């Protein structure tokens, strides 16, 4: 696959300990880059940034990002792919470029919640050198638009949890939105390229890794700025059904404990799942209903979609 590679002036001489890996598709990571760069003076050259455009095909965006890299103090590289590689393959590719002894996978629509975000990660590496660590994410800075209310409700209830709660099921609460992985650990366990489309590749990876390495949880969150509408979430659930089936096939005992799996197995017995999907999707879209009711309807929709995959 064709790839255009652009480095800033700080890249060539850098000897980083940590490589921040940021894949994106049809997003503009400029705000994230600028915020990370504010820590450059306090990092002493310990951090580099590797961006990968996974096939957006936007020449204007590429040109703008090259200009941004030119003024960054952090060493940075931009990889622009001519076609989409996908979430798993793309992240595997990023690790080939990263030169640090650890990788920080950070989604392009994240916004660190503290001005010492990277410094906290470096301090953890120095103090504990963890195999895998997840910093968590929040909705503290996320848009409060009514069209995102259902996504806020879903994330707030099931994903935006403190480290003390996440640590009770360490492999379950691992997302590539804010994930530290030591280089040797990723060399032993890469993302499964058999996953395509949206979702589950990071959770499946964590299931494998947690059998061999400790997964640490800490409170060093970043806000998920890229909230979705109900329709966008429903489409992602549709796209993720095949990936969910793959996780079930690979890790049946682990997935059996997940509420989403239990709900899907229960709904599989129903003869009119297509009707249920239509009704729950419509209910989730209905703004006159309470947000909690709409969020429940969307969870039920997801379970009905997954029922066809289990």
PDB file of C-alpha atoms in Angstrom:
ATOM      1  CA  UNK A   1       0.000   0.000   0.000  1.00  0.00           C
ATOM      2  CA  UNK A   2       1.263   3.489  -0.860  1.00  0.00           C
ATOM      3  CA  UNK A   3       2.204   5.613   2.138  1.00  0.00           C
ATOM      4  CA  UNK A   4       3.460   9.194   2.255  1.00  0.00           C
ATOM      5  CA  UNK A   5       5.773   9.820   5.237  1.00  0.00           C
ATOM      6  CA  UNK A   6       6.501  13.284   6.573  1.00  0.00           C
ATOM      7  CA  UNK A   7       8.779  14.029   9.563  1.00  0.00           C
ATOM      8  CA  UNK A   8       9.306  17.282  11.395  1.00  0.00           C
ATOM      9  CA  UNK A   9      12.769  18.621  12.167  1.00  0.00           C
ATOM     10  CA  UNK A  10      12.856  17.169  15.685  1.00  0.00           C
ATOM     11  CA  UNK A  11      12.230  13.614  14.494  1.00  0.00           C
ATOM     12  CA  UNK A  12      15.647  12.570  13.171  1.00  0.00           C
ATOM     13  CA  UNK A  13      17.671  13.163  16.331  1.00  0.00           C
ATOM     14  CA  UNK A  14      15.066  12.040  18.863  1.00  0.00           C
ATOM     15  CA  UNK A  15      15.617   9.063  21.188  1.00  0.00           C
ATOM     16  CA  UNK A  16      12.179   8.714  22.791  1.00  0.00           C
ATOM     17  CA  UNK A  17      11.137   6.422  25.607  1.00  0.00           C
ATOM     18  CA  UNK A  18       7.465   6.680  24.683  1.00  0.00           C
ATOM     19  CA  UNK A  19       5.806   6.686  21.248  1.00  0.00           C
ATOM     20  CA  UNK A  20       2.325   8.208  21.143  1.00  0.00           C
ATOM     21  CA  UNK A  21       0.483   6.449  18.305  1.00  0.00           C
ATOM     22  CA  UNK A  22      -2.534   8.272  16.859  1.00  0.00           C
ATOM     23  CA  UNK A  23      -4.492   6.710  13.970  1.00  0.00           C
ATOM     24  CA  UNK A  24      -7.285   8.703  12.384  1.00  0.00           C
ATOM     25  CA  UNK A  25      -9.815   8.540   9.573  1.00  0.00           C
ATOM     26  CA  UNK A  26     -11.730  11.640   8.465  1.00  0.00           C
ATOM     27  CA  UNK A  27     -10.787  13.393  11.719  1.00  0.00           C
ATOM     28  CA  UNK A  28      -8.524  16.379  12.293  1.00  0.00           C
ATOM     29  CA  UNK A  29      -6.163  15.700  15.233  1.00  0.00           C
ATOM     30  CA  UNK A  30      -4.795  19.272  15.290  1.00  0.00           C
ATOM     31  CA  UNK A  31      -6.246  20.198  18.695  1.00  0.00           C
ATOM     32  CA  UNK A  32      -4.874  17.025  20.268  1.00  0.00           C
ATOM     33  CA  UNK A  33      -1.423  17.648  18.795  1.00  0.00           C
ATOM     34  CA  UNK A  34      -1.300  21.181  20.131  1.00  0.00           C
ATOM     35  CA  UNK A  35      -2.340  20.099  23.599  1.00  0.00           C
ATOM     36  CA  UNK A  36       0.252  17.324  23.734  1.00  0.00           C
ATOM     37  CA  UNK A  37       2.919  19.721  22.503  1.00  0.00           C
ATOM     38  CA  UNK A  38       2.339  22.028  25.484  1.00  0.00           C
ATOM     39  CA  UNK A  39       4.118  19.406  27.598  1.00  0.00           C
ATOM     40  CA  UNK A  40       7.175  19.188  25.333  1.00  0.00           C
ATOM     41  CA  UNK A  41       9.407  21.407  27.461  1.00  0.00           C
ATOM     42  CA  UNK A  42       8.767  19.241  30.540  1.00  0.00           C
ATOM     43  CA  UNK A  43       9.396  15.923  28.785  1.00  0.00           C
ATOM     44  CA  UNK A  44      13.070  16.277  27.970  1.00  0.00           C
ATOM     45  CA  UNK A  45      12.785  14.526  24.617  1.00  0.00           C
ATOM     46  CA  UNK A  46      11.191  11.413  26.156  1.00  0.00           C
ATOM     47  CA  UNK A  47       8.109  11.423  23.899  1.00  0.00           C
ATOM     48  CA  UNK A  48       7.519  11.255  20.147  1.00  0.00           C
ATOM     49  CA  UNK A  49       4.231  11.337  18.221  1.00  0.00           C
ATOM     50  CA  UNK A  50       3.341   9.165  15.225  1.00  0.00           C
ATOM     51  CA  UNK A  51       0.164  10.032  13.317  1.00  0.00           C
ATOM     52  CA  UNK A  52      -1.413   7.802  10.703  1.00  0.00           C
ATOM     53  CA  UNK A  53      -4.132   8.905   8.299  1.00  0.00           C
ATOM     54  CA  UNK A  54      -5.829   5.605   7.486  1.00  0.00           C
ATOM     55  CA  UNK A  55      -7.021   6.495   3.996  1.00  0.00           C
ATOM     56  CA  UNK A  56      -9.002   9.728   4.462  1.00  0.00           C
ATOM     57  CA  UNK A  57      -7.956  10.964   1.017  1.00  0.00           C
ATOM     58  CA  UNK A  58      -8.083  14.660   1.980  1.00  0.00           C
ATOM     59  CA  UNK A  59      -5.110  16.504   0.488  1.00  0.00           C
ATOM     60  CA  UNK A  60      -6.011  19.735   2.276  1.00  0.00           C
ATOM     61  CA  UNK A  61      -6.012  17.985   5.652  1.00  0.00           C
ATOM     62  CA  UNK A  62      -2.661  16.361   4.895  1.00  0.00           C
ATOM     63  CA  UNK A  63      -1.134  19.717   3.941  1.00  0.00           C
ATOM     64  CA  UNK A  64      -2.503  21.364   7.079  1.00  0.00           C
ATOM     65  CA  UNK A  65      -1.124  18.623   9.325  1.00  0.00           C
ATOM     66  CA  UNK A  66       2.307  18.882   7.718  1.00  0.00           C
ATOM     67  CA  UNK A  67       2.296  22.574   8.556  1.00  0.00           C
ATOM     68  CA  UNK A  68       1.316  21.812  12.147  1.00  0.00           C
ATOM     69  CA  UNK A  69       4.137  19.272  12.467  1.00  0.00           C
ATOM     70  CA  UNK A  70       6.542  21.961  11.331  1.00  0.00           C
ATOM     71  CA  UNK A  71       5.897  24.048  14.448  1.00  0.00           C
ATOM     72  CA  UNK A  72       5.705  21.228  16.997  1.00  0.00           C
ATOM     73  CA  UNK A  73       8.458  20.911  19.575  1.00  0.00           C
ATOM     74  CA  UNK A  74       7.700  17.203  20.007  1.00  0.00           C
ATOM     75  CA  UNK A  75       9.320  14.884  17.452  1.00  0.00           C
ATOM     76  CA  UNK A  76       6.537  13.887  15.093  1.00  0.00           C
ATOM     77  CA  UNK A  77       5.872  11.795  11.986  1.00  0.00           C
ATOM     78  CA  UNK A  78       2.793  11.774   9.755  1.00  0.00           C
ATOM     79  CA  UNK A  79       2.010   8.631   7.747  1.00  0.00           C
ATOM     80  CA  UNK A  80      -0.667   9.129   5.096  1.00  0.00           C
ATOM     81  CA  UNK A  81      -2.067   5.936   3.596  1.00  0.00           C
ATOM     82  CA  UNK A  82      -3.664   5.889   0.156  1.00  0.00           C
ATOM     83  CA  UNK A  83      -6.350   3.397   1.256  1.00  0.00           C
ATOM     84  CA  UNK A  84      -7.923   2.294   4.501  1.00  0.00           C
ATOM     85  CA  UNK A  85      -6.147  -0.510   6.364  1.00  0.00           C
ATOM     86  CA  UNK A  86      -8.535  -0.887   9.279  1.00  0.00           C
ATOM     87  CA  UNK A  87      -8.249  -0.465  13.017  1.00  0.00           C
ATOM     88  CA  UNK A  88      -6.217  -3.579  13.836  1.00  0.00           C
ATOM     89  CA  UNK A  89      -3.805  -3.522  10.887  1.00  0.00           C
ATOM     90  CA  UNK A  90      -3.393   0.239  11.152  1.00  0.00           C
ATOM     91  CA  UNK A  91      -2.380   0.127  14.795  1.00  0.00           C
ATOM     92  CA  UNK A  92      -0.009  -2.759  14.121  1.00  0.00           C
ATOM     93  CA  UNK A  93       1.608  -0.640  11.398  1.00  0.00           C
ATOM     94  CA  UNK A  94       2.024   2.288  13.801  1.00  0.00           C
ATOM     95  CA  UNK A  95       4.045   0.168  16.220  1.00  0.00           C
ATOM     96  CA  UNK A  96       6.567  -0.569  13.464  1.00  0.00           C
ATOM     97  CA  UNK A  97       7.305   3.139  13.191  1.00  0.00           C
ATOM     98  CA  UNK A  98       7.289   3.956  16.909  1.00  0.00           C
ATOM     99  CA  UNK A  99      10.794   3.940  18.409  1.00  0.00           C
ATOM    100  CA  UNK A 100      10.006   4.101  22.127  1.00  0.00           C
ATOM    101  CA  UNK A 101      10.244   1.229  24.573  1.00  0.00           C
ATOM    102  CA  UNK A 102       6.516   1.668  25.118  1.00  0.00           C
ATOM    103  CA  UNK A 103       3.568   2.755  22.991  1.00  0.00           C
ATOM    104  CA  UNK A 104       0.685   4.985  24.008  1.00  0.00           C
ATOM    105  CA  UNK A 105      -2.303   4.313  21.763  1.00  0.00           C
ATOM    106  CA  UNK A 106      -4.378   7.483  21.755  1.00  0.00           C
ATOM    107  CA  UNK A 107      -7.454   8.072  19.619  1.00  0.00           C
ATOM    108  CA  UNK A 108      -7.504  11.262  17.592  1.00  0.00           C
ATOM    109  CA  UNK A 109     -10.799  12.424  19.137  1.00  0.00           C
ATOM    110  CA  UNK A 110      -9.439  12.328  22.691  1.00  0.00           C
ATOM    111  CA  UNK A 111      -8.539  15.393  24.772  1.00  0.00           C
ATOM    112  CA  UNK A 112      -6.320  14.938  27.856  1.00  0.00           C
ATOM    113  CA  UNK A 113      -8.008  16.027  31.063  1.00  0.00           C
ATOM    114  CA  UNK A 114      -4.871  17.345  32.782  1.00  0.00           C
ATOM    115  CA  UNK A 115      -1.880  19.451  31.671  1.00  0.00           C
ATOM    116  CA  UNK A 116       0.457  16.666  32.900  1.00  0.00           C
ATOM    117  CA  UNK A 117      -1.061  13.866  30.844  1.00  0.00           C
ATOM    118  CA  UNK A 118       2.135  12.676  29.111  1.00  0.00           C
ATOM    119  CA  UNK A 119       4.251  13.395  32.174  1.00  0.00           C
ATOM    120  CA  UNK A 120       2.021  11.084  34.213  1.00  0.00           C
ATOM    121  CA  UNK A 121       2.549   8.304  31.689  1.00  0.00           C
ATOM    122  CA  UNK A 122       6.319   8.803  31.731  1.00  0.00           C
ATOM    123  CA  UNK A 123       6.317   8.765  35.544  1.00  0.00           C
ATOM    124  CA  UNK A 124       4.432   5.462  35.527  1.00  0.00           C
ATOM    125  CA  UNK A 125       6.974   3.983  33.126  1.00  0.00           C
ATOM    126  CA  UNK A 126       9.837   5.052  35.389  1.00  0.00           C
ATOM    127  CA  UNK A 127       8.200   3.862  38.600  1.00  0.00           C
ATOM    128  CA  UNK A 128       6.535   0.612  37.502  1.00  0.00           C
ATOM    129  CA  UNK A 129       7.421  -0.147  33.873  1.00  0.00           C
ATOM    130  CA  UNK A 130       4.009  -1.818  33.393  1.00  0.00           C
ATOM    131  CA  UNK A 131       3.367  -4.341  30.652  1.00  0.00           C
ATOM    132  CA  UNK A 132      -0.048  -2.801  29.909  1.00  0.00           C
ATOM    133  CA  UNK A 133      -1.811   0.156  31.494  1.00  0.00           C
ATOM    134  CA  UNK A 134      -5.092   1.903  30.750  1.00  0.00           C
ATOM    135  CA  UNK A 135      -5.578   5.491  31.847  1.00  0.00           C
ATOM    136  CA  UNK A 136      -9.342   5.658  31.459  1.00  0.00           C
ATOM    137  CA  UNK A 137     -11.489   8.175  29.688  1.00  0.00           C
ATOM    138  CA  UNK A 138     -14.129  10.682  30.660  1.00  0.00           C
ATOM    139  CA  UNK A 139     -16.806  12.966  29.278  1.00  0.00           C
ATOM    140  CA  UNK A 140     -15.636  16.003  31.234  1.00  0.00           C
ATOM    141  CA  UNK A 141     -14.906  18.137  28.170  1.00  0.00           C
ATOM    142  CA  UNK A 142     -17.258  16.437  25.713  1.00  0.00           C
ATOM    143  CA  UNK A 143     -19.998  18.385  23.913  1.00  0.00           C
ATOM    144  CA  UNK A 144     -23.304  18.545  25.771  1.00  0.00           C
ATOM    145  CA  UNK A 145     -25.483  18.762  22.631  1.00  0.00           C
ATOM    146  CA  UNK A 146     -28.848  17.039  22.984  1.00  0.00           C
ATOM    147  CA  UNK A 147     -28.122  14.884  19.921  1.00  0.00           C
ATOM    148  CA  UNK A 148     -25.300  13.191  21.863  1.00  0.00           C
ATOM    149  CA  UNK A 149     -27.271  12.657  25.081  1.00  0.00           C
ATOM    150  CA  UNK A 150     -27.775   8.922  24.547  1.00  0.00           C
ATOM    151  CA  UNK A 151     -24.093   8.304  23.857  1.00  0.00           C
ATOM    152  CA  UNK A 152     -23.185  10.298  26.982  1.00  0.00           C
ATOM    153  CA  UNK A 153     -25.558   8.148  29.023  1.00  0.00           C
ATOM    154  CA  UNK A 154     -24.165   4.882  27.638  1.00  0.00           C
ATOM    155  CA  UNK A 155     -20.501   5.844  28.090  1.00  0.00           C
ATOM    156  CA  UNK A 156     -21.021   7.390  31.490  1.00  0.00           C
ATOM    157  CA  UNK A 157     -22.675   4.260  32.851  1.00  0.00           C
ATOM    158  CA  UNK A 158     -20.443   1.552  31.407  1.00  0.00           C
ATOM    159  CA  UNK A 159     -17.080   2.982  30.280  1.00  0.00           C
ATOM    160  CA  UNK A 160     -16.143   6.161  32.172  1.00  0.00           C
ATOM    161  CA  UNK A 161     -15.220   4.350  35.372  1.00  0.00           C
ATOM    162  CA  UNK A 162     -12.502   5.043  37.955  1.00  0.00           C
ATOM    163  CA  UNK A 163      -9.434   2.825  38.026  1.00  0.00           C
ATOM    164  CA  UNK A 164     -10.616   1.094  41.204  1.00  0.00           C
ATOM    165  CA  UNK A 165     -13.706  -0.195  39.376  1.00  0.00           C
ATOM    166  CA  UNK A 166     -11.931  -1.060  36.119  1.00  0.00           C
ATOM    167  CA  UNK A 167      -9.306  -3.072  38.003  1.00  0.00           C
ATOM    168  CA  UNK A 168     -11.968  -5.560  39.142  1.00  0.00           C
ATOM    169  CA  UNK A 169     -12.178  -6.851  35.540  1.00  0.00           C
ATOM    170  CA  UNK A 170      -8.890  -5.569  34.114  1.00  0.00           C
ATOM    171  CA  UNK A 171      -9.150  -7.189  30.687  1.00  0.00           C
ATOM    172  CA  UNK A 172     -12.686  -5.913  30.086  1.00  0.00           C
ATOM    173  CA  UNK A 173     -11.918  -2.210  30.467  1.00  0.00           C
ATOM    174  CA  UNK A 174      -9.108  -1.853  27.940  1.00  0.00           C
ATOM    175  CA  UNK A 175      -9.579   0.435  24.964  1.00  0.00           C
ATOM    176  CA  UNK A 176      -7.072   1.844  22.500  1.00  0.00           C
ATOM    177  CA  UNK A 177      -8.333   5.327  23.300  1.00  0.00           C
ATOM    178  CA  UNK A 178      -5.711   5.787  26.063  1.00  0.00           C
ATOM    179  CA  UNK A 179      -3.628   2.621  26.339  1.00  0.00           C
ATOM    180  CA  UNK A 180       0.038   2.130  27.278  1.00  0.00           C
ATOM    181  CA  UNK A 181       1.746  -1.050  26.021  1.00  0.00           C
ATOM    182  CA  UNK A 182       5.383  -2.003  26.518  1.00  0.00           C
ATOM    183  CA  UNK A 183       7.180  -2.781  23.257  1.00  0.00           C
ATOM    184  CA  UNK A 184       8.092  -6.375  24.161  1.00  0.00           C
ATOM    185  CA  UNK A 185       4.503  -7.099  25.187  1.00  0.00           C
ATOM    186  CA  UNK A 186       3.133  -5.895  21.860  1.00  0.00           C
ATOM    187  CA  UNK A 187       5.769  -7.923  20.036  1.00  0.00           C
ATOM    188  CA  UNK A 188       4.360 -10.981  21.809  1.00  0.00           C
ATOM    189  CA  UNK A 189       0.687 -10.105  21.224  1.00  0.00           C
ATOM    190  CA  UNK A 190      -0.343  -7.861  18.319  1.00  0.00           C
ATOM    191  CA  UNK A 191      -3.870  -6.886  17.307  1.00  0.00           C
ATOM    192  CA  UNK A 192      -5.663  -9.617  15.386  1.00  0.00           C
ATOM    193  CA  UNK A 193      -5.913  -8.507  11.723  1.00  0.00           C
ATOM    194  CA  UNK A 194      -8.898 -10.823  11.345  1.00  0.00           C
ATOM    195  CA  UNK A 195     -11.027  -8.046  12.834  1.00  0.00           C
ATOM    196  CA  UNK A 196     -12.449  -5.578  10.352  1.00  0.00           C
ATOM    197  CA  UNK A 197     -14.812  -2.660  10.632  1.00  0.00           C
ATOM    198  CA  UNK A 198     -15.761  -1.335  14.047  1.00  0.00           C
ATOM    199  CA  UNK A 199     -15.149  -2.629  17.529  1.00  0.00           C
ATOM    200  CA  UNK A 200     -13.901  -5.424  19.770  1.00  0.00           C
ATOM    201  CA  UNK A 201     -10.337  -5.768  18.451  1.00  0.00           C
ATOM    202  CA  UNK A 202      -8.912  -4.021  21.527  1.00  0.00           C
ATOM    203  CA  UNK A 203     -11.039  -6.008  23.980  1.00  0.00           C
ATOM    204  CA  UNK A 204     -10.048  -9.308  22.337  1.00  0.00           C
ATOM    205  CA  UNK A 205      -6.388  -8.265  22.443  1.00  0.00           C
ATOM    206  CA  UNK A 206      -6.715  -7.532  26.159  1.00  0.00           C
ATOM    207  CA  UNK A 207      -8.191 -10.971  26.773  1.00  0.00           C
ATOM    208  CA  UNK A 208      -5.110 -12.584  25.266  1.00  0.00           C
ATOM    209  CA  UNK A 209      -2.613 -10.258  26.902  1.00  0.00           C
ATOM    210  CA  UNK A 210      -4.146 -10.499  30.390  1.00  0.00           C
ATOM    211  CA  UNK A 211      -3.409 -14.240  30.433  1.00  0.00           C
ATOM    212  CA  UNK A 212       0.316 -13.524  30.163  1.00  0.00           C
ATOM    213  CA  UNK A 213       0.837 -10.033  31.560  1.00  0.00           C
ATOM    214  CA  UNK A 214      -0.554  -7.810  34.292  1.00  0.00           C
ATOM    215  CA  UNK A 215      -2.974  -5.104  33.147  1.00  0.00           C
ATOM    216  CA  UNK A 216      -2.670  -1.986  35.310  1.00  0.00           C
ATOM    217  CA  UNK A 217      -5.411   0.615  35.646  1.00  0.00           C
ATOM    218  CA  UNK A 218      -4.798   4.206  36.679  1.00  0.00           C
ATOM    219  CA  UNK A 219      -6.643   7.507  36.676  1.00  0.00           C
ATOM    220  CA  UNK A 220      -4.967   9.516  33.911  1.00  0.00           C
ATOM    221  CA  UNK A 221      -8.030  10.113  31.753  1.00  0.00           C
ATOM    222  CA  UNK A 222      -8.694  11.867  28.491  1.00  0.00           C
ATOM    223  CA  UNK A 223     -12.098  13.022  27.321  1.00  0.00           C
ATOM    224  CA  UNK A 224     -13.779  11.248  24.433  1.00  0.00           C
ATOM    225  CA  UNK A 225     -14.732  14.265  22.317  1.00  0.00           C
ATOM    226  CA  UNK A 226     -16.142  12.305  19.363  1.00  0.00           C
ATOM    227  CA  UNK A 227     -19.591  11.435  20.654  1.00  0.00           C
ATOM    228  CA  UNK A 228     -22.058   9.887  18.210  1.00  0.00           C
ATOM    229  CA  UNK A 229     -25.732  10.310  17.470  1.00  0.00           C
ATOM    230  CA  UNK A 230     -28.095   7.392  17.965  1.00  0.00           C
ATOM    231  CA  UNK A 231     -28.041   6.615  14.236  1.00  0.00           C
ATOM    232  CA  UNK A 232     -24.242   6.608  14.119  1.00  0.00           C
ATOM    233  CA  UNK A 233     -24.053   4.311  17.146  1.00  0.00           C
ATOM    234  CA  UNK A 234     -26.646   1.953  15.655  1.00  0.00           C
ATOM    235  CA  UNK A 235     -24.609   1.718  12.446  1.00  0.00           C
ATOM    236  CA  UNK A 236     -21.481   0.928  14.459  1.00  0.00           C
ATOM    237  CA  UNK A 237     -23.316  -1.820  16.327  1.00  0.00           C
ATOM    238  CA  UNK A 238     -24.396  -3.247  12.982  1.00  0.00           C
ATOM    239  CA  UNK A 239     -20.806  -3.161  11.729  1.00  0.00           C
ATOM    240  CA  UNK A 240     -19.481  -4.690  14.955  1.00  0.00           C
ATOM    241  CA  UNK A 241     -21.666  -7.814  14.959  1.00  0.00           C
ATOM    242  CA  UNK A 242     -19.128  -9.858  13.007  1.00  0.00           C
ATOM    243  CA  UNK A 243     -16.325  -8.784  15.316  1.00  0.00           C
ATOM    244  CA  UNK A 244     -18.424  -9.707  18.350  1.00  0.00           C
ATOM    245  CA  UNK A 245     -18.971 -13.163  16.853  1.00  0.00           C
ATOM    246  CA  UNK A 246     -15.210 -13.508  16.393  1.00  0.00           C
ATOM    247  CA  UNK A 247     -14.580 -12.670  20.057  1.00  0.00           C
ATOM    248  CA  UNK A 248     -17.201 -15.196  21.146  1.00  0.00           C
ATOM    249  CA  UNK A 249     -15.549 -17.880  19.028  1.00  0.00           C
ATOM    250  CA  UNK A 250     -12.057 -17.096  20.320  1.00  0.00           C
ATOM    251  CA  UNK A 251     -12.881 -16.550  24.007  1.00  0.00           C
ATOM    252  CA  UNK A 252     -16.220 -18.208  24.818  1.00  0.00           C
ATOM    253  CA  UNK A 253     -15.649 -18.590  28.554  1.00  0.00           C
ATOM    254  CA  UNK A 254     -14.614 -14.981  29.079  1.00  0.00           C
ATOM    255  CA  UNK A 255     -17.377 -13.486  26.938  1.00  0.00           C
ATOM    256  CA  UNK A 256     -19.992 -15.656  28.650  1.00  0.00           C
ATOM    257  CA  UNK A 257     -19.713 -13.404  31.701  1.00  0.00           C
ATOM    258  CA  UNK A 258     -20.439 -10.208  29.747  1.00  0.00           C
ATOM    259  CA  UNK A 259     -23.955  -8.735  30.075  1.00  0.00           C
ATOM    260  CA  UNK A 260     -24.012  -8.024  26.317  1.00  0.00           C
ATOM    261  CA  UNK A 261     -23.466 -11.716  25.577  1.00  0.00           C
ATOM    262  CA  UNK A 262     -26.068 -12.895  28.082  1.00  0.00           C
ATOM    263  CA  UNK A 263     -28.619 -10.468  26.667  1.00  0.00           C
ATOM    264  CA  UNK A 264     -27.854 -11.588  23.110  1.00  0.00           C
ATOM    265  CA  UNK A 265     -28.275 -15.265  24.038  1.00  0.00           C
ATOM    266  CA  UNK A 266     -31.599 -14.500  25.698  1.00  0.00           C
ATOM    267  CA  UNK A 267     -32.900 -12.549  22.696  1.00  0.00           C
ATOM    268  CA  UNK A 268     -31.778 -15.253  20.304  1.00  0.00           C
ATOM    269  CA  UNK A 269     -34.737 -17.306  21.486  1.00  0.00           C
ATOM    270  CA  UNK A 270     -37.209 -14.679  20.280  1.00  0.00           C
ATOM    271  CA  UNK A 271     -38.850 -15.343  16.891  1.00  0.00           C
ATOM    272  CA  UNK A 272     -39.347 -11.662  15.968  1.00  0.00           C
ATOM    273  CA  UNK A 273     -35.917 -10.137  16.449  1.00  0.00           C
ATOM    274  CA  UNK A 274     -36.150  -8.050  13.280  1.00  0.00           C
ATOM    275  CA  UNK A 275     -39.254  -6.341  14.668  1.00  0.00           C
ATOM    276  CA  UNK A 276     -37.534  -5.824  18.004  1.00  0.00           C
ATOM    277  CA  UNK A 277     -34.581  -4.193  16.261  1.00  0.00           C
ATOM    278  CA  UNK A 278     -36.847  -1.786  14.386  1.00  0.00           C
ATOM    279  CA  UNK A 279     -38.816  -0.849  17.503  1.00  0.00           C
ATOM    280  CA  UNK A 280     -35.819  -0.361  19.776  1.00  0.00           C
ATOM    281  CA  UNK A 281     -33.922   1.656  17.177  1.00  0.00           C
ATOM    282  CA  UNK A 282     -36.932   3.917  16.718  1.00  0.00           C
ATOM    283  CA  UNK A 283     -37.348   4.299  20.492  1.00  0.00           C
ATOM    284  CA  UNK A 284     -33.706   5.270  20.879  1.00  0.00           C
ATOM    285  CA  UNK A 285     -34.196   7.984  18.245  1.00  0.00           C
ATOM    286  CA  UNK A 286     -37.303   9.401  19.915  1.00  0.00           C
ATOM    287  CA  UNK A 287     -36.298  12.615  21.628  1.00  0.00           C
ATOM    288  CA  UNK A 288     -39.551  12.827  23.601  1.00  0.00           C
ATOM    289  CA  UNK A 289     -38.520   9.814  25.685  1.00  0.00           C
ATOM    290  CA  UNK A 290     -36.279  10.157  28.748  1.00  0.00           C
ATOM    291  CA  UNK A 291     -32.594   9.754  27.953  1.00  0.00           C
ATOM    292  CA  UNK A 292     -32.273   6.716  30.223  1.00  0.00           C
ATOM    293  CA  UNK A 293     -35.123   5.005  28.379  1.00  0.00           C
ATOM    294  CA  UNK A 294     -33.551   5.798  25.016  1.00  0.00           C
ATOM    295  CA  UNK A 295     -30.176   4.469  26.197  1.00  0.00           C
ATOM    296  CA  UNK A 296     -31.832   1.257  27.404  1.00  0.00           C
ATOM    297  CA  UNK A 297     -33.565   0.888  24.045  1.00  0.00           C
ATOM    298  CA  UNK A 298     -30.242   1.252  22.228  1.00  0.00           C
ATOM    299  CA  UNK A 299     -28.598  -1.349  24.462  1.00  0.00           C
ATOM    300  CA  UNK A 300     -31.482  -3.664  23.669  1.00  0.00           C
ATOM    301  CA  UNK A 301     -31.017  -2.934  19.969  1.00  0.00           C
ATOM    302  CA  UNK A 302     -27.332  -3.867  20.246  1.00  0.00           C
ATOM    303  CA  UNK A 303     -28.212  -7.116  22.008  1.00  0.00           C
ATOM    304  CA  UNK A 304     -30.727  -7.946  19.272  1.00  0.00           C
ATOM    305  CA  UNK A 305     -28.088  -7.319  16.594  1.00  0.00           C
ATOM    306  CA  UNK A 306     -25.536  -9.442  18.451  1.00  0.00           C
ATOM    307  CA  UNK A 307     -28.107 -12.216  18.880  1.00  0.00           C
ATOM    308  CA  UNK A 308     -27.664 -13.088  15.223  1.00  0.00           C
ATOM    309  CA  UNK A 309     -23.932 -13.521  15.856  1.00  0.00           C
ATOM    310  CA  UNK A 310     -24.004 -15.885  18.839  1.00  0.00           C
TER     311      UNK A 310
END
